[in-house]
XYZ file of C-alpha atoms in Angstrom:
297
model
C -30.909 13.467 26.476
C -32.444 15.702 23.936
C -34.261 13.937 20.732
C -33.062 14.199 17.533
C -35.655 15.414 15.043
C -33.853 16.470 11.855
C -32.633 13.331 10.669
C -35.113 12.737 8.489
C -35.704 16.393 7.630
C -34.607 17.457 3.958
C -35.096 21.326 4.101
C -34.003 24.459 5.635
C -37.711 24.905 5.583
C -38.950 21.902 6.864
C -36.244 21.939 9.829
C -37.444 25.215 11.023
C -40.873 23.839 11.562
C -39.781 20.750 13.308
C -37.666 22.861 15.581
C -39.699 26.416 15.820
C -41.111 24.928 19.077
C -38.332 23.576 20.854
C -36.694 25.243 23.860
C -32.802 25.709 22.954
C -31.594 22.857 25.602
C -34.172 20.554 23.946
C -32.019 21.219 20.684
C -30.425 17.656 20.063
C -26.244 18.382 19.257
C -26.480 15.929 16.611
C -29.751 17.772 14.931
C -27.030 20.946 15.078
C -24.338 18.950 13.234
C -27.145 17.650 11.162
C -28.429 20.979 10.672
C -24.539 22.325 9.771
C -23.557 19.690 6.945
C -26.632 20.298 5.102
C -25.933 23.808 4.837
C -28.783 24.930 6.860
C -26.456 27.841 7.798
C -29.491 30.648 9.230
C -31.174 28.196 11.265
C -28.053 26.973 13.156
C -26.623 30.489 13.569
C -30.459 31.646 15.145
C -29.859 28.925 17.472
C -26.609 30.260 18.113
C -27.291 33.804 18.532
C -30.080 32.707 21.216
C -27.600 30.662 23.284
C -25.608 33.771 24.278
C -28.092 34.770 26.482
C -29.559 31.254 27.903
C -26.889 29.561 29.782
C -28.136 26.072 29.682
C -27.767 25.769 25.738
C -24.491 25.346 24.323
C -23.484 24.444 20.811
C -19.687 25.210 20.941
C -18.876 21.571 20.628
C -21.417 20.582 17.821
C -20.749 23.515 15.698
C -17.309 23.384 15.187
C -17.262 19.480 14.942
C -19.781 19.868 11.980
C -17.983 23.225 10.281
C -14.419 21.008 10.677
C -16.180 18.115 8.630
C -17.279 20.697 6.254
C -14.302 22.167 5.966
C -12.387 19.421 5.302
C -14.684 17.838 2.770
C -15.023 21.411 0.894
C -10.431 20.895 0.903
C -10.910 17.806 -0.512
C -12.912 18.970 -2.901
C -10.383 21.620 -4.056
C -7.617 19.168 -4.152
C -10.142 17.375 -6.794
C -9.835 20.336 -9.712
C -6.019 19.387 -9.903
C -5.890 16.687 -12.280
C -2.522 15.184 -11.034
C -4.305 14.487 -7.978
C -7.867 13.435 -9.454
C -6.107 10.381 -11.848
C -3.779 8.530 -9.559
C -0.734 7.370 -11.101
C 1.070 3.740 -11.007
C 4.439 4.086 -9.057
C 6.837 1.196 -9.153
C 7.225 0.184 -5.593
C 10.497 -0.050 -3.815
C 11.341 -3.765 -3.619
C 14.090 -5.552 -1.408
C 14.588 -9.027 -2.018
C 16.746 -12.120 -0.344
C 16.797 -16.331 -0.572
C 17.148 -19.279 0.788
C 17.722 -22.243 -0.742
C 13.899 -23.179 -0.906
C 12.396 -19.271 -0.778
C 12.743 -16.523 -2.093
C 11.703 -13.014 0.362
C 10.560 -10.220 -0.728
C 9.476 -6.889 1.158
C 7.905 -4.008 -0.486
C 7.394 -0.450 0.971
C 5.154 2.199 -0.722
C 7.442 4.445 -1.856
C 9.640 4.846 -4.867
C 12.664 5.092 -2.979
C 13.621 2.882 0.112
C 14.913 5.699 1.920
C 12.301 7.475 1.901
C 8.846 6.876 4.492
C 6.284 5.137 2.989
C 2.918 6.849 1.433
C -0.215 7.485 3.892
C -3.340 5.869 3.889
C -5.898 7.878 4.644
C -10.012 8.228 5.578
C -12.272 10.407 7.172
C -13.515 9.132 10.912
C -16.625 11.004 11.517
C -16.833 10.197 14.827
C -13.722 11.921 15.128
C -14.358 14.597 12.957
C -11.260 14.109 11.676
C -8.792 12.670 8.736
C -7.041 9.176 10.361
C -4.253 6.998 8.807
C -5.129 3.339 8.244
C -3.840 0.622 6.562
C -3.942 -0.004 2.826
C -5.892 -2.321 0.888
C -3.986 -4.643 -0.713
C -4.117 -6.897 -3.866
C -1.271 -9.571 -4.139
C -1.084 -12.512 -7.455
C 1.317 -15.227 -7.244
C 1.623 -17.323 -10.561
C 4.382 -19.804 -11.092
C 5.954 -17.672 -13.518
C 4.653 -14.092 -12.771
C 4.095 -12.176 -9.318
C 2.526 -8.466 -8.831
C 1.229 -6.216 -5.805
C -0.860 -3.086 -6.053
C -1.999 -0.964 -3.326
C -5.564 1.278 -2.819
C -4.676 4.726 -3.317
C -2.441 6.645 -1.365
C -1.933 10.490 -0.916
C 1.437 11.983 -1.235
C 2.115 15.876 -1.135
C -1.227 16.663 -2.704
C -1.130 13.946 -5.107
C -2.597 10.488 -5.507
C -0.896 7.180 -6.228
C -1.311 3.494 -6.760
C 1.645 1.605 -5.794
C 2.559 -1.360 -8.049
C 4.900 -4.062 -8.256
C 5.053 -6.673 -11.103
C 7.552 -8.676 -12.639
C 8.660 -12.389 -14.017
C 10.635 -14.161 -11.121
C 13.923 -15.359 -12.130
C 12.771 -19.434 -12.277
C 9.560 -21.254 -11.788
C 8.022 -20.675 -7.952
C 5.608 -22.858 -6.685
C 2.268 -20.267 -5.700
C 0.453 -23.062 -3.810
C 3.562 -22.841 -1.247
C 4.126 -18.951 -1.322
C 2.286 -16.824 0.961
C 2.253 -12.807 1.556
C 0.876 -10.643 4.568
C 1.033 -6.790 5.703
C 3.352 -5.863 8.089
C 3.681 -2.527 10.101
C 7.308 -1.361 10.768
C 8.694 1.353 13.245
C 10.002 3.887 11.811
C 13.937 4.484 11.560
C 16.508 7.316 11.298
C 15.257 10.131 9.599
C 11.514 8.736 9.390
C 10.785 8.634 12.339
C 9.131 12.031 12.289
C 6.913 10.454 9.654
C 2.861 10.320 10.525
C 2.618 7.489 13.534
C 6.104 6.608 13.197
C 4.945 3.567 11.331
C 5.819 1.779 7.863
C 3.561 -0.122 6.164
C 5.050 -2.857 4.341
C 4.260 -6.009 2.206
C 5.891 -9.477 2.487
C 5.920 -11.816 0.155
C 7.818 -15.312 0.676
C 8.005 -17.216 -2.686
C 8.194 -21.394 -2.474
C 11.081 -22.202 -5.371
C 9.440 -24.626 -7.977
C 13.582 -26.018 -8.024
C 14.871 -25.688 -4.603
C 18.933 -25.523 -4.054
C 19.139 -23.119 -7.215
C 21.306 -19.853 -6.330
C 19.085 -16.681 -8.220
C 21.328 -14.499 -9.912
C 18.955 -11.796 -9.726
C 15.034 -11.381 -8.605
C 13.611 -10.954 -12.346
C 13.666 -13.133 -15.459
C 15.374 -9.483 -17.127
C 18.857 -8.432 -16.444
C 19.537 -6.755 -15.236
C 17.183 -6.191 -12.189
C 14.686 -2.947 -12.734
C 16.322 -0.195 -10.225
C 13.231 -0.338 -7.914
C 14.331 -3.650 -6.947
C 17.245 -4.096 -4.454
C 18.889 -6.514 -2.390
C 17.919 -6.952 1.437
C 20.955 -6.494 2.444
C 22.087 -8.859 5.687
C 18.909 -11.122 5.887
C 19.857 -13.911 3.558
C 22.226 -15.177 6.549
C 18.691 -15.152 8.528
C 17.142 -16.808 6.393
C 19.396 -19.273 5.228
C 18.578 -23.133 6.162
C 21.494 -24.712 4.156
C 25.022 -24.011 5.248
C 26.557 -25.053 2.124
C 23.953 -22.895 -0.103
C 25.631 -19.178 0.515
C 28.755 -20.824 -0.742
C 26.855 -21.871 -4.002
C 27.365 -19.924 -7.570
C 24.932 -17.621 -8.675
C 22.701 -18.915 -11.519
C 22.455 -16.386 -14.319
C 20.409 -18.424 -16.664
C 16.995 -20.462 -16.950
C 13.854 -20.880 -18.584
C 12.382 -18.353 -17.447
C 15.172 -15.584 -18.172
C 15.626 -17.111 -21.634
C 11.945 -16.176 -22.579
C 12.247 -12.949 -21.292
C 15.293 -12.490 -23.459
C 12.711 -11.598 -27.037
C 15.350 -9.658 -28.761
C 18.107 -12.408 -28.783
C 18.677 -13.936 -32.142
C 16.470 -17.542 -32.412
C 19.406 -19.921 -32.439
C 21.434 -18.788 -29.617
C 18.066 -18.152 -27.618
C 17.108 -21.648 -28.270
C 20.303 -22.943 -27.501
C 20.482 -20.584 -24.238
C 16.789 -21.905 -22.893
C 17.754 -25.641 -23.855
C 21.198 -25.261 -21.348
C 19.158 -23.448 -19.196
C 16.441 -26.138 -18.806
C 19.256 -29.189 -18.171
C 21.498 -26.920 -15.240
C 17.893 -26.751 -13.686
C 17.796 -30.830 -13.854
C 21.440 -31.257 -13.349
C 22.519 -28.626 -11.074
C 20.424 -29.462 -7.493
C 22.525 -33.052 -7.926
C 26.119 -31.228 -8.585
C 26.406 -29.123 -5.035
C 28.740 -26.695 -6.206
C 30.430 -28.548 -9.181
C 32.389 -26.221 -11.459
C 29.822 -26.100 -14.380
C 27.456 -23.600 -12.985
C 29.619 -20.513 -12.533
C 29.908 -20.857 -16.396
C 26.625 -19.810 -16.969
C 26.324 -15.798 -17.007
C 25.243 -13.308 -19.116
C 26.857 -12.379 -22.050
């Protein structure tokens, strides 16, 4: 095994010293990659040149590891004078959402569209000379009255993005009892031609601060932003009260009421107020009439 010399070597100068004496098989590969990503681009072709004609040195491998590397930095740097890609922007991630009569489930993917496959992670792997996918950082707050997700940045079609989610839950949840993790999905349908064949997605389950309430929607606004959806067939799955998918939909509580800023003071007063005793009341009633009556007006 050859011994590297150039590591700690910091010119073009100083390299050909330290290597003036060295037969060409004595040439370390990773002194040539060293030699190649500092730009030392005459002494490395010399080397080069010489092998031709001595059979026992070969830098094929070494060379073009080194030159990829550079190449693909010197992309990335281009990709940098575009400004849409040098200031990611905040993209409302696609949400799906279901309940129980305890949780509330939520599963985000990072794209702006469900259909579509989510964004790709990426970093360099040096030892691989080569760009890899791997799975994104991310930052997830749970509040009793406020929830939000972001993600490390993403590259899409040239572009960089940070994917976001943030919003006021319908009622009250309790964030000592809610939990989140990553998950990695396979790929469906049309995405499966997508990088890996893998989804990376978030999910969040939310602990109800009132537990045997019906949400009328996800958010404390109405109606729900259009990144949010429902997830369609899973409440079934995760249902743990028989009785609860027969149950009315709230469409009013404390929460909702505050959101509502541009109601007029008396009936939002009066709106937050019947909102506050159906949360008392209505776990005791189990299905009685009164709650279908409240819905937006």
């Amino acid at each position: 095994v050859s011994k590297e010399v150039l590591t700690d070597c910091s010119t073009l100068e100083e390299a050909r010293t330290l290597t003036r004496d060295l037969a060409l098989r004595d040439i370390a590969a990773a002194d040539v990659e060293v030699a190649v990503l500092r730009g030392w681009w005459p002494l490395v072709q010399d080397w080069v040149s010489a092998s031709h004609t001595d059979p026992a040195a070969d830098f094929g491998y070494p060379v073009r590891r080194a030159t990829k590397a550079v190449k693909s930095n010197a992309d990335l740097l281009l990709k940098w004078l575009d400004p849409t890609f040098a200031i990611p922007k905040e993209v409302q991630a696609a949400t799906q959402w279901a309940q129980n009569s305890s949780h509330v489930f939520l599963r985000t993917r990072f794209t702006n569209k469900w259909s579509l496959p989510g964004a790709t992670f990426m970093r360099y792997d040096g030892l691989r000379a080569k760009v890899v996918p791997i799975a994104p950082n991310v930052t997830v707050s749970i509040s009793g009255a406020a929830v939000s997700l972001r993600s490390s940045e993403a590259e899409v079609s040239n572009r960089r993005y940070f994917y976001v989610v943030s919003f006021t839950p319908f009622d009250r949840i309790d964030p000592t009892q809610s939990a989140w993790q990553l998950e990695e999905q396979k790929a469906q349908g049309s995405m499966q031609m997508s990088l890996g064949a893998r989804i990376h997605e978030v999910w969040v389950t939310l602990q109800k601060a009132a537990p045997g309430l019906r949400w009328g929607r996800l958010t404390a606004s109405a109606p729900d932003p259009e990144h949010f959806g429902r997830w369609v067939g899973h409440e079934s799955e995760f249902s743990s009260d028989g009785d609860f998918d027969q149950k009315a939909a709230l469409m009013v509580s404390p929460l909702s009421c505050l959101e509502a800023s541009s109601t007029t003071a008396p009936s939002w007063t009066a709106a937050w107020l019947t909102a506050a005793v159906v949360h008392r009341v209505a776990p005791r009633l189990r299905g009685f009439a009164l709650v279908p009556y409240l819905h937006d007006s």
